[in-house]
Coordinates of C-alpha atoms in Angstrom, one line a residue:
Chain A
M1 CA -22.2 12.0 -18.1
A2 CA -20.4 15.3 -18.4
S3 CA -17.9 14.0 -20.9
S4 CA -20.6 13.8 -23.5
T5 CA -20.3 17.5 -24.1
R6 CA -16.6 17.3 -24.3
V7 CA -14.8 19.1 -26.9
T8 CA -13.1 16.5 -29.1
F9 CA -11.0 16.0 -32.0
P10 CA -12.8 14.9 -35.2
N11 CA -10.6 11.9 -36.3
K12 CA -11.8 8.4 -37.5
F13 CA -8.5 6.8 -37.6
L14 CA -6.2 8.1 -35.1
P15 CA -7.7 7.0 -31.8
Y16 CA -7.5 3.4 -32.8
L17 CA -3.9 3.8 -33.4
L18 CA -3.4 5.4 -30.0
L19 CA -5.1 2.6 -28.3
A20 CA -3.5 0.0 -30.3
P21 CA -0.4 -0.7 -28.2
Q22 CA -2.1 -1.0 -25.0
L23 CA -4.9 -3.1 -26.4
A24 CA -2.3 -5.4 -28.3
I25 CA -0.5 -6.0 -25.0
T26 CA -3.7 -6.6 -23.1
A27 CA -5.1 -9.0 -25.5
I28 CA -1.9 -11.0 -25.8
F29 CA -0.7 -11.2 -22.2
F30 CA -4.1 -10.7 -20.2
Y31 CA -7.1 -11.9 -22.0
W32 CA -5.5 -14.8 -23.9
P33 CA -3.9 -16.4 -20.9
A34 CA -6.8 -15.8 -18.7
S35 CA -9.1 -17.3 -21.1
Q36 CA -6.6 -20.2 -21.3
A37 CA -6.6 -20.7 -17.5
I38 CA -10.4 -20.8 -17.7
Y39 CA -10.4 -23.3 -20.6
Q40 CA -7.9 -25.6 -19.1
S41 CA -9.7 -25.4 -15.5
V42 CA -12.4 -27.7 -17.1
L43 CA -9.8 -30.2 -18.8
R44 CA -7.7 -33.0 -17.4
E45 CA -4.3 -33.2 -18.9
D46 CA -1.3 -35.3 -18.1
P47 CA 1.9 -33.4 -17.5
F48 CA 3.3 -34.1 -20.9
G49 CA 0.3 -32.9 -22.7
L50 CA -0.4 -36.1 -24.5
S51 CA -3.9 -36.6 -23.8
T52 CA -6.6 -34.2 -22.7
Q53 CA -10.2 -34.8 -21.6
F54 CA -13.1 -32.6 -20.7
V55 CA -14.2 -33.0 -17.2
G56 CA -16.5 -30.1 -16.4
L57 CA -16.3 -28.9 -12.8
D58 CA -14.4 -31.8 -11.6
N59 CA -11.1 -30.0 -11.1
F60 CA -13.0 -27.4 -9.1
R61 CA -14.7 -30.1 -7.0
R62 CA -11.4 -31.9 -6.3
V63 CA -9.5 -28.7 -5.5
L64 CA -12.1 -27.3 -3.1
G65 CA -12.5 -30.8 -1.4
D66 CA -8.7 -31.3 -1.1
P67 CA -7.6 -30.7 2.5
N68 CA -4.4 -29.1 1.3
Y69 CA -6.2 -26.5 -0.5
L70 CA -8.4 -25.8 2.5
N71 CA -5.4 -25.6 4.6
S72 CA -3.8 -23.0 2.2
L73 CA -7.0 -21.2 2.3
Q74 CA -7.0 -21.1 6.1
V75 CA -3.3 -20.1 6.0
T76 CA -4.0 -17.3 3.7
V77 CA -6.9 -15.9 5.6
I78 CA -4.7 -16.0 8.8
F79 CA -1.8 -14.4 7.1
S80 CA -3.7 -11.7 5.4
V81 CA -5.9 -10.6 8.4
A82 CA -2.7 -10.6 10.7
T83 CA -0.7 -8.7 8.1
A84 CA -3.4 -6.0 7.3
L85 CA -4.4 -5.5 11.2
I86 CA -0.7 -5.2 12.4
A87 CA 0.4 -3.0 9.4
M88 CA -2.7 -0.8 9.6
A89 CA -2.7 -0.5 13.6
L90 CA 0.8 0.5 13.7
A91 CA 0.5 3.0 10.8
L92 CA -2.6 4.5 12.4
L93 CA -0.7 5.0 15.7
L94 CA 2.4 6.5 14.0
A95 CA 0.1 8.7 11.7
V96 CA -1.8 10.0 14.8
M97 CA 1.4 10.9 16.4
A98 CA 2.8 12.5 13.5
D99 CA -0.2 14.8 13.2
K100 CA 0.4 15.9 16.8
V101 CA 3.9 17.0 16.4
I102 CA 4.7 20.3 15.0
R103 CA 8.6 20.1 14.6
G104 CA 10.1 17.3 12.6
K105 CA 7.0 16.2 10.7
G106 CA 8.9 16.0 7.5
I107 CA 11.9 14.2 8.8
Y108 CA 9.6 11.7 10.4
R109 CA 7.8 11.2 7.2
T110 CA 11.0 10.6 5.2
L111 CA 12.3 8.2 7.6
L112 CA 9.0 6.2 7.7
I113 CA 8.4 5.9 3.9
W114 CA 11.4 3.9 2.8
P115 CA 10.4 0.3 3.4
Y116 CA 7.9 1.1 0.6
A117 CA 10.9 0.9 -1.8
V118 CA 12.2 -2.3 -0.5
A119 CA 10.9 -5.5 -2.5
P120 CA 8.8 -7.9 -0.5
A121 CA 11.1 -10.6 -1.0
I122 CA 14.0 -8.5 0.2
A123 CA 11.8 -7.5 3.3
G124 CA 11.5 -11.0 4.0
M125 CA 15.2 -11.9 3.6
L126 CA 16.0 -8.8 6.0
W127 CA 13.8 -10.3 8.6
L128 CA 15.1 -13.7 8.0
F129 CA 18.9 -12.4 8.7
L130 CA 17.7 -11.1 11.9
F131 CA 15.8 -14.2 13.1
N132 CA 17.7 -16.8 11.5
P133 CA 18.4 -19.4 14.2
S134 CA 22.1 -20.0 13.2
M135 CA 23.3 -16.3 12.8
G136 CA 20.5 -13.9 13.6
T137 CA 21.1 -11.6 16.4
L138 CA 17.6 -11.3 17.4
A139 CA 17.1 -15.1 17.2
Y140 CA 20.3 -15.3 19.3
L141 CA 18.9 -12.9 22.0
F142 CA 15.5 -15.0 22.1
R143 CA 17.5 -18.3 22.5
S144 CA 19.6 -16.9 25.2
T145 CA 16.4 -16.0 27.3
G146 CA 15.5 -19.8 27.0
Y147 CA 12.8 -19.5 24.2
N148 CA 13.1 -22.2 21.9
W149 CA 13.0 -20.1 18.6
D150 CA 13.4 -21.9 15.2
P151 CA 11.1 -20.7 12.3
L152 CA 12.7 -23.1 10.0
L153 CA 11.1 -25.9 12.0
N154 CA 8.2 -24.6 13.9
G155 CA 5.2 -23.6 11.6
D156 CA 3.7 -21.0 13.9
Q157 CA 6.9 -19.2 14.2
A158 CA 7.4 -19.2 10.4
M159 CA 4.1 -17.7 10.2
V160 CA 4.9 -15.0 12.7
L161 CA 8.3 -14.2 10.7
I162 CA 6.5 -13.9 7.4
V163 CA 3.6 -11.7 8.9
S164 CA 6.3 -9.4 10.5
A165 CA 8.0 -8.9 7.3
A166 CA 4.8 -8.4 5.3
A167 CA 3.5 -6.0 7.7
W168 CA 6.7 -4.2 8.1
K169 CA 6.9 -3.5 4.5
Q170 CA 3.4 -2.1 4.4
I171 CA 3.4 0.3 7.2
S172 CA 4.9 3.1 5.0
Y173 CA 2.0 2.9 2.7
N174 CA -0.7 2.8 5.2
F175 CA 1.1 5.8 7.0
L176 CA 1.1 8.0 4.1
F177 CA -2.8 7.4 3.6
F178 CA -3.6 7.8 7.1
V179 CA -1.7 11.2 7.3
A180 CA -3.6 12.3 4.3
G181 CA -6.9 11.1 5.9
L182 CA -6.2 13.0 9.1
Q183 CA -5.2 16.3 7.4
S184 CA -8.6 16.0 5.7
I185 CA -10.5 16.1 8.9
P186 CA -11.7 19.7 9.8
K187 CA -9.8 20.9 12.8
S188 CA -13.0 22.9 13.9
L189 CA -14.8 19.5 14.7
I190 CA -12.0 18.5 17.0
E191 CA -11.9 21.9 18.7
A192 CA -15.7 21.9 19.2
A193 CA -15.3 18.6 20.9
A194 CA -12.4 19.6 22.9
I195 CA -14.5 22.8 24.0
D196 CA -17.2 20.5 25.1
G197 CA -14.9 18.8 27.5
A198 CA -14.0 15.7 25.3
G199 CA -10.5 14.1 26.4
E200 CA -8.0 13.2 23.7
T201 CA -8.9 9.5 23.8
K202 CA -12.5 10.2 23.6
R203 CA -12.1 12.6 20.7
F204 CA -10.0 10.1 18.9
W205 CA -12.5 7.3 19.0
T206 CA -15.7 9.3 18.7
I207 CA -14.6 11.9 16.0
V208 CA -11.3 10.9 14.3
F209 CA -11.7 7.2 14.0
P210 CA -15.2 7.4 12.4
L211 CA -14.2 10.2 10.0
L212 CA -11.3 8.0 9.1
A213 CA -13.6 5.0 8.2
P214 CA -13.3 5.6 4.2
T215 CA -9.4 5.6 4.5
T216 CA -9.4 2.7 6.8
F217 CA -11.8 0.6 4.5
F218 CA -9.9 1.3 1.3
L219 CA -6.7 0.5 3.1
L220 CA -8.1 -2.7 4.4
V221 CA -9.1 -3.8 0.6
V222 CA -5.5 -2.7 -0.6
N223 CA -3.8 -4.6 2.4
T224 CA -5.9 -7.6 1.8
V225 CA -4.9 -7.7 -1.9
Y226 CA -1.3 -7.1 -1.1
A227 CA -1.2 -9.9 1.4
F228 CA -3.0 -12.1 -1.1
F229 CA -0.9 -11.5 -4.0
D230 CA 2.4 -9.3 -3.5
T231 CA 3.6 -11.3 -0.7
F232 CA 4.5 -14.4 -2.9
G233 CA 8.3 -13.2 -2.8
I234 CA 8.4 -13.1 0.9
I235 CA 7.0 -16.6 1.2
H236 CA 9.1 -18.0 -1.7
A237 CA 12.3 -16.4 -0.3
V238 CA 11.8 -17.1 3.2
T239 CA 9.9 -20.2 4.1
G240 CA 9.1 -21.8 0.7
G241 CA 5.6 -22.6 1.9
G242 CA 7.1 -24.6 4.8
P243 CA 7.7 -26.0 7.3
G244 CA 5.3 -28.6 6.4
K245 CA 2.5 -26.6 4.6
A246 CA 2.4 -24.0 7.6
T247 CA 2.9 -20.9 5.2
E248 CA 1.6 -22.1 1.9
T249 CA -0.7 -19.3 0.8
L250 CA -3.1 -19.8 -2.2
V251 CA -0.8 -18.0 -4.7
Y252 CA 2.0 -19.9 -3.5
K253 CA 0.1 -23.3 -4.1
V254 CA -0.8 -22.0 -7.6
Y255 CA 2.8 -21.7 -8.5
N256 CA 3.8 -24.8 -6.7
D257 CA 1.2 -27.1 -8.2
G258 CA 1.7 -25.7 -11.7
F259 CA 5.3 -25.4 -12.1
V260 CA 6.9 -27.8 -9.5
N261 CA 4.2 -30.5 -9.4
L262 CA 2.8 -29.8 -13.0
I263 CA -0.8 -30.7 -12.1
L264 CA -2.1 -28.4 -14.8
G265 CA -6.0 -28.7 -14.3
D266 CA -5.7 -28.2 -10.7
S267 CA -3.6 -25.2 -10.9
A268 CA -5.9 -23.7 -13.6
A269 CA -8.9 -24.4 -11.6
Q270 CA -7.1 -22.5 -8.5
S271 CA -6.3 -19.7 -10.9
V272 CA -9.8 -19.2 -11.8
I273 CA -10.9 -19.3 -8.0
L274 CA -8.2 -16.6 -7.4
M275 CA -9.7 -14.7 -10.4
I276 CA -13.2 -14.6 -8.7
I277 CA -11.6 -13.6 -5.3
V278 CA -9.8 -10.6 -7.1
I279 CA -12.8 -9.6 -9.0
G280 CA -14.8 -9.7 -5.7
L281 CA -12.4 -7.6 -3.9
T282 CA -11.9 -5.0 -6.8
A283 CA -15.8 -4.7 -6.8
I284 CA -15.8 -3.9 -3.1
Q285 CA -13.2 -1.5 -3.8
F286 CA -15.1 0.4 -6.6
R287 CA -18.2 0.3 -4.6
Y288 CA -16.5 2.2 -1.9
V289 CA -15.0 4.8 -4.5
E290 CA -18.6 5.4 -5.8
R291 CA -19.8 6.0 -2.0
K292 CA -16.9 8.3 -1.5
V293 CA -17.8 10.4 -4.3
H294 CA -21.4 10.9 -3.0
Y295 CA -20.4 11.7 0.6
G296 CA -17.5 14.1 -0.6
Chain B
M1 CA -8.4 25.8 20.7
I2 CA -7.0 22.5 21.7
Q3 CA -5.0 23.1 24.8
N4 CA -1.3 23.0 24.3
N5 CA 0.0 19.9 25.7
P6 CA 3.8 19.7 25.9
V7 CA 3.6 16.3 27.6
G8 CA 1.4 14.7 24.9
R9 CA 3.7 16.0 22.3
L10 CA 6.7 14.7 24.0
I11 CA 5.0 11.1 24.0
A12 CA 4.3 11.6 20.3
H13 CA 7.8 12.3 19.7
V14 CA 9.0 9.2 21.6
I15 CA 6.4 6.8 19.9
L16 CA 7.4 8.1 16.4
I17 CA 11.1 7.5 17.2
I18 CA 10.3 4.1 18.3
G19 CA 8.5 3.5 15.1
I20 CA 11.3 4.7 13.1
L21 CA 13.7 2.5 14.9
I22 CA 11.4 -0.5 14.4
V23 CA 11.2 0.5 10.7
A24 CA 14.6 1.3 10.1
F25 CA 16.2 -1.4 12.2
P26 CA 16.2 -4.5 9.6
I27 CA 17.8 -2.1 7.1
Y28 CA 20.2 -0.7 9.5
Y29 CA 21.2 -4.1 10.8
T30 CA 21.9 -5.4 7.2
F31 CA 24.1 -2.3 6.5
V32 CA 26.1 -3.0 9.6
A33 CA 26.4 -6.7 8.8
S34 CA 27.6 -5.7 5.3
T35 CA 30.6 -4.1 6.9
Q36 CA 31.8 -7.0 8.9
T37 CA 33.6 -10.1 8.0
L38 CA 32.1 -13.4 7.5
Q39 CA 33.3 -14.8 10.8
E40 CA 31.8 -11.8 13.0
I41 CA 28.5 -12.3 11.1
L42 CA 28.4 -16.1 12.0
R43 CA 29.1 -15.4 15.6
P44 CA 25.8 -13.6 17.0
P45 CA 25.3 -11.2 18.5
L46 CA 26.4 -8.5 16.0
S47 CA 27.7 -5.3 17.1
L48 CA 25.3 -2.4 16.7
L49 CA 28.0 -0.3 15.1
P50 CA 29.4 -0.5 11.5
G51 CA 32.6 -2.7 11.2
G52 CA 35.8 -1.7 9.3
H53 CA 35.3 -3.8 6.2
F54 CA 33.2 -1.4 4.0
W55 CA 35.5 -0.9 1.2
E56 CA 36.6 -4.4 1.3
N57 CA 33.4 -6.0 1.0
Y58 CA 31.7 -3.5 -1.3
S59 CA 34.6 -3.6 -3.7
A60 CA 34.6 -7.6 -3.5
A61 CA 30.8 -7.6 -4.2
L62 CA 31.1 -5.2 -7.1
F63 CA 34.4 -5.8 -8.8
G64 CA 35.6 -9.2 -7.5
G65 CA 32.7 -11.0 -9.4
V66 CA 30.7 -12.7 -6.7
G67 CA 31.0 -16.3 -8.0
R68 CA 28.0 -17.2 -5.9
I69 CA 25.4 -16.2 -8.4
G70 CA 26.2 -18.6 -11.0
G71 CA 29.3 -16.7 -12.2
V72 CA 27.3 -13.4 -13.0
G73 CA 28.5 -10.2 -11.3
V74 CA 26.2 -8.0 -9.1
D75 CA 26.7 -5.2 -11.6
R76 CA 25.1 -7.2 -14.4
L77 CA 22.2 -8.1 -12.2
L78 CA 21.9 -4.3 -11.1
F79 CA 21.8 -3.3 -14.9
N80 CA 19.3 -6.0 -15.8
T81 CA 17.0 -4.7 -12.9
L82 CA 17.6 -1.1 -14.0
V83 CA 16.6 -1.9 -17.7
M84 CA 13.5 -3.7 -16.5
A85 CA 12.4 -0.9 -13.9
L86 CA 13.0 1.8 -16.5
G87 CA 11.3 -0.2 -19.3
I88 CA 8.3 -0.9 -17.4
A89 CA 8.1 2.7 -15.9
I90 CA 8.5 4.5 -19.1
G91 CA 6.8 2.1 -21.4
K92 CA 3.6 1.9 -19.2
I93 CA 3.7 5.9 -19.0
C94 CA 3.8 6.0 -22.8
I95 CA 1.3 3.6 -23.8
S96 CA -1.2 4.7 -21.0
I97 CA -1.0 8.4 -21.7
L98 CA -1.8 7.5 -25.4
S99 CA -4.8 5.3 -24.6
A100 CA -6.0 7.8 -22.1
Y101 CA -5.6 10.4 -24.7
A102 CA -7.7 8.5 -27.3
I103 CA -10.6 7.8 -24.7
V104 CA -10.9 11.2 -23.5
F105 CA -10.4 13.6 -26.5
F106 CA -11.8 11.4 -29.3
R107 CA -15.4 10.0 -30.0
F108 CA -15.2 6.9 -32.0
P109 CA -17.2 3.7 -32.3
G110 CA -16.2 1.2 -29.6
R111 CA -14.9 3.8 -27.2
M112 CA -16.5 2.6 -24.1
V113 CA -15.9 -1.2 -24.9
F114 CA -12.1 -0.4 -25.2
F115 CA -12.3 1.5 -21.9
W116 CA -13.8 -1.5 -20.2
L117 CA -11.4 -4.0 -21.8
I118 CA -8.5 -2.0 -20.3
F119 CA -10.3 -1.5 -16.9
I120 CA -11.0 -5.3 -16.5
T121 CA -7.2 -6.0 -16.6
L122 CA -7.2 -4.6 -13.0
M123 CA -8.8 -7.9 -12.1
L124 CA -6.2 -10.2 -13.7
P125 CA -2.9 -9.9 -11.9
V126 CA -0.1 -12.1 -13.1
E127 CA -0.8 -14.5 -10.1
V128 CA -4.0 -15.5 -11.3
R129 CA -2.8 -16.5 -14.9
I130 CA 0.7 -17.8 -14.2
L131 CA 0.9 -20.9 -16.4
P132 CA -0.8 -19.9 -19.5
T133 CA 1.0 -16.8 -19.5
Y134 CA 4.3 -18.6 -19.1
K135 CA 3.2 -20.9 -22.0
I136 CA 2.7 -17.8 -24.3
M137 CA 6.2 -16.4 -23.2
V138 CA 7.8 -19.8 -24.3
D139 CA 5.8 -19.8 -27.4
L140 CA 6.8 -16.4 -28.5
G141 CA 10.5 -17.1 -27.4
L142 CA 10.6 -14.3 -25.1
I143 CA 12.2 -16.3 -22.0
D144 CA 15.4 -14.8 -21.0
T145 CA 14.9 -11.5 -23.0
Y146 CA 14.4 -8.0 -21.8
T147 CA 11.3 -7.9 -23.9
G148 CA 9.9 -10.8 -22.0
L149 CA 10.7 -9.1 -18.6
I150 CA 9.3 -5.9 -19.6
L151 CA 6.5 -6.0 -22.3
P152 CA 3.8 -8.0 -20.3
L153 CA 4.1 -5.8 -17.5
M154 CA 3.7 -2.5 -19.5
A155 CA 0.0 -2.7 -19.9
S156 CA -1.7 -1.2 -16.8
A157 CA -5.2 -0.2 -16.1
T158 CA -4.2 2.1 -13.2
A159 CA -1.9 4.4 -15.1
T160 CA -4.6 4.6 -17.9
L161 CA -7.3 5.5 -15.2
L162 CA -5.1 8.2 -13.7
F163 CA -4.4 9.9 -16.9
R164 CA -8.0 9.6 -17.9
Q165 CA -9.2 11.1 -14.6
F166 CA -6.7 14.0 -15.0
F167 CA -7.5 14.6 -18.6
M168 CA -11.1 15.0 -17.7
T169 CA -10.4 18.1 -15.5
I170 CA -8.8 19.8 -18.5
P171 CA -11.4 22.5 -19.5
G172 CA -13.0 22.0 -22.9
E173 CA -12.4 25.6 -23.8
L174 CA -8.7 24.7 -23.8
V175 CA -9.2 22.1 -26.5
E176 CA -11.5 24.6 -28.3
A177 CA -8.9 27.4 -28.2
A178 CA -6.3 25.3 -29.5
R179 CA -8.4 24.0 -32.2
V180 CA -9.5 27.5 -33.2
D181 CA -5.8 28.3 -33.4
G182 CA -5.3 25.5 -35.9
A183 CA -3.6 22.9 -33.5
G184 CA -4.1 19.4 -34.6
P185 CA -4.3 16.4 -32.1
W186 CA -0.7 16.0 -32.3
R187 CA 0.2 19.6 -31.6
F188 CA -2.3 19.7 -28.8
F189 CA -0.9 16.6 -27.1
K190 CA 2.7 17.8 -27.5
D191 CA 2.5 21.3 -26.6
I192 CA -0.4 21.4 -24.0
L193 CA -1.4 18.0 -22.5
L194 CA 2.2 16.7 -22.1
P195 CA 3.5 19.9 -20.1
L196 CA 0.2 19.9 -18.0
S197 CA 0.8 16.3 -17.1
K198 CA 4.3 16.7 -15.9
T199 CA 3.5 16.2 -12.1
N200 CA 1.4 13.2 -12.9
I201 CA 4.1 11.8 -15.1
A202 CA 6.8 12.3 -12.3
A203 CA 4.6 10.7 -9.6
L204 CA 3.7 7.7 -11.8
F205 CA 7.4 7.3 -12.7
V206 CA 8.4 6.9 -9.0
I207 CA 5.5 4.2 -8.3
L208 CA 6.2 2.4 -11.6
F209 CA 9.9 2.3 -11.4
I210 CA 9.6 0.7 -7.7
Y211 CA 7.0 -1.6 -9.0
G212 CA 9.4 -2.7 -11.7
W213 CA 12.4 -2.9 -9.4
T214 CA 10.7 -5.0 -6.8
Q215 CA 9.1 -7.5 -9.1
Y216 CA 9.7 -11.1 -8.2
L217 CA 7.3 -13.6 -9.6
W218 CA 7.6 -12.4 -13.0
P219 CA 11.4 -12.5 -13.4
L220 CA 11.4 -15.7 -11.5
L221 CA 9.3 -17.3 -14.3
M222 CA 10.9 -15.5 -17.3
T223 CA 14.5 -16.0 -16.5
N224 CA 16.4 -19.3 -16.5
R225 CA 19.8 -17.9 -17.3
N226 CA 21.6 -16.3 -14.5
D227 CA 23.1 -13.5 -16.5
M228 CA 19.4 -12.3 -17.4
S229 CA 18.4 -12.5 -13.7
T230 CA 17.2 -9.5 -11.7
I231 CA 19.0 -8.7 -8.5
V232 CA 16.3 -9.7 -6.2
I233 CA 16.1 -13.2 -7.8
G234 CA 20.0 -13.3 -7.7
L235 CA 19.9 -12.3 -3.9
R236 CA 17.4 -15.4 -3.7
K237 CA 19.7 -17.6 -5.3
M238 CA 22.6 -16.7 -3.3
I239 CA 21.0 -17.6 0.0
S240 CA 19.3 -20.6 -1.2
F241 CA 22.4 -22.8 -0.6
A242 CA 23.2 -24.5 2.6
D243 CA 24.2 -22.0 5.3
A244 CA 27.6 -23.5 5.6
D245 CA 29.1 -22.1 2.3
T246 CA 27.2 -18.8 1.8
E247 CA 29.3 -15.6 2.0
W248 CA 27.0 -13.9 4.2
H249 CA 29.0 -10.6 4.3
L250 CA 28.7 -10.3 0.4
V251 CA 25.1 -11.4 0.7
M252 CA 24.5 -8.3 2.9
V253 CA 26.3 -6.1 0.6
T254 CA 24.1 -7.3 -2.4
C255 CA 21.1 -6.7 -0.2
I256 CA 22.0 -3.1 0.4
L257 CA 22.9 -2.6 -3.2
A258 CA 19.5 -4.1 -4.2
I259 CA 17.4 -1.8 -1.8
L260 CA 19.4 1.3 -2.4
P261 CA 18.3 2.6 -5.9
P262 CA 14.6 2.6 -5.3
I263 CA 15.0 4.1 -1.6
V264 CA 17.2 6.8 -3.3
V265 CA 14.3 7.4 -5.8
V266 CA 11.5 7.4 -3.2
V267 CA 13.3 9.8 -0.9
L268 CA 14.7 12.2 -3.6
M269 CA 11.3 12.4 -5.4
Q270 CA 9.2 12.2 -2.2
R271 CA 7.0 15.3 -2.9
W272 CA 5.7 13.8 -6.4
F273 CA 5.7 10.2 -5.0
V274 CA 3.6 11.0 -1.9
R275 CA 1.0 13.2 -4.1
G276 CA 1.0 10.6 -6.8
L277 CA 0.4 7.7 -4.5
V278 CA -2.4 9.3 -2.5
E279 CA -4.0 10.5 -5.5
T280 CA -3.6 7.6 -7.8
E281 CA -5.2 5.4 -5.5
K282 CA -8.1 7.4 -4.4

């Protein structure tokens, strides 16, 4: 490692002092609760905390055998895949177009990035205003064509609504990364292909798209993490997991079981399962970073 | 050379404009709705042009005390959110620049252990430890306080990693030169490192400000009292009532007020923000 030859300051005490604030916060608000979650996941406790009992992996067995949990796992997968695919496909299309135009690039970028600043919960509300069956203008248009639109009663339509809101919010983020990715592709490669007679579509699929693979893969992981965790606000504000349990994602269920239904052991077991999912996703993401270093 | 294709470029412009319309429409629609009366909003379809009640609605929301949010005015909610966003952004930058400084410019026992302890927190988002963290906040008496809203979100592995990465690119000769000239660790930090990190700090500030402003789950758990709520949570409470008695025109105004500050920050600091975002995450 190059850093072992770094010039440093000889000081025994100061570095600990500099690290202290971050470590203190990390210990109190990250490690302690995380270890509590793991500890509670092997306990069975009544909601009032009067009696506690060690139950081993029982909580996990019950959670994983619970049809409601499997349902919310399925909801999460559908929601995440749909959100990631839509947000990335639209962003890629817009980025490729923005790469082509010569005039107005900056203006287009400015006008495309602002949803990044909108809170997910508010993104959900904006879409709810538009598609609310009682006063939304777009819902009104849907209905006037005879389509029976009511996301508050129909689970599939509720899913469409939250996916739209979640994807809409994420387009700007993906757009910025695709633009950066496109700029790093050497123009000479594309020109060479053009001289060899490859048309625009062919150039895109055989040169540009494969060279964008690192960016695409990175965004896939980021979008999945986003859809898993950051969209809690959208679901809480728009559907509340309903109708029925049609939009109850894993994170929403942890919250609901822990805070609303007070099933502590199950909620803790779900937290631990989520932790394992995040660790998996982060590991994938960092493997990719390593690879990228090698291939430049 | 790639053939100059005006038709292709025209199509590109058209697609971009359609994209912008889709991206901007929900925000524009809300703005239009925020300038209408309640009756107009409740009778779709809404006109596509702003109505004539801009001042009326905005002053009602800002100064008329929107009683809907448990008797707390929008100004108070905006203030709370601003405190939270600034607190998180500034706090995070301060503690992570210090810890990155320690890890890169000092050699001491346990250095790599501490680095990994910070790094692993990337894998522990609030969502996976909701209940136990809540319990700690209750035990420490931090519910309904600014400290409770800000402090736990201040530890961030990403900011520390970014500063570490940047510090490692600073040539050792610079440190050596500073030491030869008799500069101590504090002097070096203040006069050399901080000025060099300016761009990174600006970029992180934008990203973290937005992160803080758009928080949802955390303030939802941390605040019971309405006067400690953030604007996003307040908005959620406004629309959670039955459709019949919701003052939608004021909800729309509140919505616009809630999204305006972070949008202004992003658009004005676009240059740093874009660079910071693309570089931080890579």
